[in-house]
Short mmCIF file of C-alpha atoms in Angstrom, two decimals:
data_model
loop_
_atom_site.label_atom_id
_atom_site.label_comp_id
_atom_site.label_asym_id
_atom_site.label_seq_id
_atom_site.Cartn_x
_atom_site.Cartn_y
_atom_site.Cartn_z
CA UNK F 97 86.51 124.73 91.85
CA UNK F 98 89.72 123.72 93.91
CA UNK F 99 92.94 125.43 93.13
CA UNK F 100 96.48 125.62 94.41
CA UNK F 101 98.67 128.53 93.43
CA UNK F 102 102.34 128.08 94.19
CA UNK F 103 105.23 130.29 94.10
CA UNK F 104 106.93 130.03 90.54
CA UNK F 105 110.56 129.00 90.37
CA UNK F 106 113.01 128.12 89.67
CA UNK F 107 114.50 128.99 93.11
CA UNK F 108 118.06 128.95 93.39
CA UNK F 109 119.92 129.40 96.91
CA UNK F 110 123.21 128.84 98.35
CA UNK F 111 123.67 126.13 101.24
CA UNK F 112 122.42 126.78 104.54
CA UNK F 113 120.24 129.50 103.36
CA UNK F 114 116.82 129.93 104.83
CA UNK F 115 113.90 128.54 102.02
CA UNK F 116 110.22 129.71 101.56
CA UNK F 117 107.90 128.31 98.90
CA UNK F 118 104.49 130.30 99.04
CA UNK F 119 101.48 128.14 98.34
CA UNK F 120 97.71 129.72 98.74
CA UNK F 121 94.63 127.90 97.94
CA UNK F 122 90.99 127.92 97.12
CA UNK F 123 88.65 125.11 98.19
CA UNK F 124 85.03 124.22 99.04
CA UNK F 125 84.90 122.87 102.34
CA UNK F 126 87.87 122.17 104.53
CA UNK F 127 90.86 120.88 102.87
CA UNK F 128 93.58 118.65 104.18
CA UNK F 129 97.06 120.59 102.55
CA UNK F 130 100.24 118.43 101.64
CA UNK F 131 103.70 119.36 100.32
CA UNK F 132 104.90 116.47 98.12
CA UNK F 133 108.58 116.45 96.94
CA UNK F 134 110.03 115.10 93.63
CA UNK F 135 113.73 114.36 93.27
CA UNK F 136 115.17 113.97 90.03
CA UNK F 137 114.15 110.82 88.17
CA UNK F 138 112.09 109.90 91.10
CA UNK F 139 108.26 109.68 91.80
CA UNK F 140 106.45 111.85 94.34
CA UNK F 141 106.93 111.65 98.13
CA UNK F 142 104.91 113.23 100.73
CA UNK F 143 106.83 115.57 102.59
CA UNK F 144 104.31 116.72 105.25
CA UNK F 145 100.76 117.38 105.74
CA UNK F 146 98.19 119.40 107.76
CA UNK F 147 94.52 118.26 108.04
CA UNK F 148 93.25 121.41 110.12
CA UNK F 149 93.45 124.90 110.63
CA UNK F 150 96.63 125.98 112.76
CA UNK F 151 98.08 122.40 112.34
CA UNK F 152 102.03 122.17 111.40
CA UNK F 153 103.32 119.94 109.28
CA UNK F 154 107.01 119.13 109.61
CA UNK F 155 109.58 116.79 108.33
CA UNK F 156 113.10 116.81 107.40
CA UNK F 157 113.65 120.26 108.86
CA UNK F 158 110.60 121.52 106.54
CA UNK F 159 107.73 122.97 108.02
CA UNK F 160 104.57 124.31 107.02
CA UNK F 161 101.55 125.65 108.86
CA UNK F 162 97.75 125.53 107.73
CA UNK F 163 96.48 129.07 107.74
CA UNK F 164 93.03 129.08 107.23
CA UNK F 165 92.37 133.17 107.59
CA UNK F 166 94.93 133.71 104.67
CA UNK F 167 94.36 130.41 102.88
CA UNK F 168 98.07 129.52 102.95
CA UNK F 169 100.46 126.97 103.22
CA UNK F 170 103.93 128.03 103.12
CA UNK F 171 106.89 125.35 102.94
CA UNK F 172 109.95 126.87 105.19
CA UNK F 173 113.38 125.38 105.77
CA UNK F 174 116.04 127.22 108.26
CA UNK F 175 119.04 126.03 106.41
CA UNK F 176 118.78 124.16 102.98
CA UNK F 177 121.22 121.70 101.69
CA UNK F 178 122.48 120.30 98.42
CA UNK F 179 120.32 117.24 98.94
CA UNK F 180 117.37 119.51 99.09
CA UNK F 181 117.40 120.19 95.42
CA UNK F 182 114.21 118.76 93.93
CA UNK F 183 110.91 119.80 92.73
CA UNK F 184 108.31 120.99 95.46
CA UNK F 185 104.73 120.64 95.11
CA UNK F 186 102.02 121.90 96.81
CA UNK F 187 98.79 119.91 97.11
CA UNK F 188 95.24 119.88 98.75
CA UNK F 189 92.16 117.44 99.13
CA UNK F 190 89.03 118.28 100.27
CA UNK F 191 87.89 114.46 101.32
CA UNK F 192 87.85 114.67 105.15
CA UNK F 193 91.19 114.35 105.64
CA UNK F 194 92.07 111.47 103.26
CA UNK F 195 94.47 112.01 100.42
CA UNK F 196 91.78 111.42 97.61
CA UNK F 197 91.48 113.29 94.92
CA UNK F 198 94.88 115.76 95.33
CA UNK F 199 94.73 119.01 93.36
CA UNK F 200 98.44 119.99 92.82
CA UNK F 201 100.08 123.49 92.22
CA UNK F 202 102.22 123.92 89.30
CA UNK F 203 105.32 122.97 91.11
CA UNK F 204 108.59 124.82 92.34
CA UNK F 205 112.05 123.96 91.00
CA UNK F 206 114.41 124.39 94.07
CA UNK F 207 118.46 124.18 93.51
CA UNK F 208 120.82 124.30 96.08
CA UNK F 209 124.19 125.50 95.41
CA UNK F 210 127.48 124.51 97.72
CA UNK L 226 103.91 102.40 103.74
CA UNK L 227 103.09 101.45 100.37
CA UNK L 228 105.94 100.72 98.00
CA UNK L 229 104.60 100.92 94.28
CA UNK L 230 106.40 99.84 91.10
CA UNK L 231 105.80 100.72 87.63
CA UNK L 232 106.88 99.02 84.16
CA UNK L 233 108.05 100.20 82.08
CA UNK L 234 110.09 103.12 83.55
CA UNK L 235 110.61 104.72 80.29
CA UNK L 236 109.80 104.27 76.76
CA UNK L 237 110.31 105.84 73.03
CA UNK L 238 107.15 104.76 70.86
CA UNK L 239 106.05 105.65 67.49
CA UNK L 240 103.08 107.71 66.75
CA UNK L 241 99.94 105.88 66.32
CA UNK L 242 100.99 102.86 68.58
CA UNK L 243 99.97 101.81 71.93
CA UNK L 244 101.72 101.43 75.30
CA UNK L 245 100.58 99.50 78.29
CA UNK L 246 101.98 100.53 81.69
CA UNK L 247 101.83 98.36 84.69
CA UNK L 248 101.61 99.35 87.98
CA UNK L 249 102.00 96.99 91.19
CA UNK L 250 101.63 97.72 94.82
CA UNK L 251 103.20 95.78 97.59
CA UNK L 252 99.94 95.84 99.85
CA UNK L 253 96.10 95.80 99.11
CA UNK L 254 94.90 99.27 98.77
CA UNK L 255 91.65 100.94 98.49
CA UNK L 256 92.07 103.12 95.81
CA UNK L 257 94.45 103.84 92.93
CA UNK L 258 94.92 106.60 90.75
CA UNK L 259 96.49 107.56 87.30
CA UNK L 260 98.17 110.97 86.82
CA UNK L 261 99.75 112.71 83.92
CA UNK L 262 102.57 115.04 84.35
CA UNK L 263 103.43 116.86 81.07
CA UNK L 264 107.10 118.35 80.62
CA UNK L 265 107.55 120.97 82.94
CA UNK L 266 104.08 121.09 84.38
CA UNK L 267 102.27 119.88 87.37
CA UNK L 268 100.23 116.51 87.82
CA UNK L 269 96.80 116.05 86.33
CA UNK L 270 94.74 113.36 87.55
CA UNK L 271 93.25 111.13 84.59
CA UNK L 272 91.25 108.67 86.43
CA UNK L 273 90.47 106.60 89.42
CA UNK L 274 91.19 103.01 88.71
CA UNK L 275 88.17 101.07 90.26
CA UNK L 276 88.84 97.22 91.23
CA UNK L 277 86.28 95.36 89.15
CA UNK L 278 84.68 97.86 87.42
CA UNK L 279 85.34 100.61 84.74
CA UNK L 280 87.71 103.52 85.69
CA UNK L 281 86.30 106.94 86.72
CA UNK L 282 87.67 109.75 84.19
CA UNK L 283 88.50 113.10 84.75
CA UNK L 284 87.11 115.88 82.50
CA UNK L 285 89.41 115.97 79.63
CA UNK L 286 90.07 112.18 79.44
CA UNK L 287 88.29 109.10 77.78
CA UNK L 288 88.43 105.28 78.09
CA UNK L 289 88.95 104.99 74.49
CA UNK L 290 92.40 107.09 74.87
CA UNK L 291 93.16 105.89 78.14
CA UNK L 292 91.94 102.48 79.09
CA UNK L 293 92.37 101.36 82.49
CA UNK L 294 92.06 97.96 84.65
CA UNK L 295 92.18 96.87 87.89
CA UNK L 296 91.77 93.26 88.28
CA UNK L 297 92.55 93.05 92.03
CA UNK L 298 93.52 95.45 95.02
CA UNK L 299 97.13 95.53 94.28
CA UNK L 300 97.74 95.95 90.45
CA UNK L 301 96.41 98.34 87.55
CA UNK L 302 97.09 99.07 83.94
CA UNK L 303 96.89 102.06 81.89
CA UNK L 304 97.17 101.98 78.34
CA UNK L 305 97.74 105.16 76.10
CA UNK L 306 96.24 104.24 72.74
CA UNK L 307 96.72 105.53 69.26
CA UNK L 308 99.68 108.12 70.61
CA UNK L 309 100.66 111.23 69.54
CA UNK L 310 103.69 113.56 70.27
CA UNK L 311 101.32 115.52 72.59
CA UNK L 312 100.89 112.43 74.84
CA UNK L 313 104.71 112.69 75.82
CA UNK L 314 104.71 112.77 79.68
CA UNK L 315 105.35 111.27 83.03
CA UNK L 316 102.49 108.99 83.81
CA UNK L 317 102.07 108.04 87.51
CA UNK L 318 100.27 105.52 89.31
CA UNK L 319 99.62 106.23 92.99
CA UNK L 320 97.50 104.52 95.98
CA UNK L 321 95.82 105.10 99.02
CA UNK L 322 94.02 102.69 101.47
CA UNK L 323 94.61 100.28 104.72
CA UNK L 324 97.15 101.71 106.89
CA UNK L 325 97.99 104.34 104.61
CA UNK L 326 94.40 105.79 104.29
CA UNK L 327 95.73 109.28 104.97
CA UNK L 328 98.68 109.20 102.64
CA UNK L 329 98.91 108.84 98.85
CA UNK L 330 101.93 106.96 97.48
CA UNK L 331 103.09 107.51 94.23
CA UNK L 332 105.18 105.22 91.80
CA UNK L 333 108.50 106.34 90.13
CA UNK L 334 106.53 107.12 87.19
CA UNK L 335 106.79 106.17 83.52
CA UNK L 336 108.42 108.64 80.94
CA UNK L 337 107.03 108.20 77.77
CA UNK L 338 108.38 110.02 74.68
CA UNK L 339 106.24 109.46 71.25
CA UNK L 340 107.79 110.25 68.15
#
């Protein structure tokens, strides 16, 4: 079945450091890929998405590129801030670009220290 | 974007009791879902809430334990029945549809603790 494997945390970085959170997937068909963020005490928010190979999703300084050849969708940010501290979830959906039936990775806790 | 609210935001319940969680969306949506997030873990889909018909449950979840209603296009409830400490989790409602068809919006979650 479909699955998402995400880099385990927790990850602790200093402010302005470079961030990479690895995500790889296994899916039948052609999945859409997503990164969600969960701030403390809140629900999930969509951070960015990519619906086909070589697409790059970006938002709030975060980027991720859909790499079909390596089945990966790694999340990157060049300079993290304290306010980026949250749990990040990689997810996929195989329903033709819709967000239906999301399969989530295990989540990565990020803490950014001032 | 769709704004989703849930009630209650948290509750502490006794073993053997039941709790009903409400999910309200501020616009009509096509699909609504219920997820469970156990402590320190990722999200697991419980079921798809179907408007006017029985919910579609994922493997490992049954209607007797998690009855779901969806009387209209903006509202759904999830009941956690005959609770045990293993049911302590965050329960999240989500929705897609209309102008947000390519994005799934999530509610803030209901944090349930069963003693």
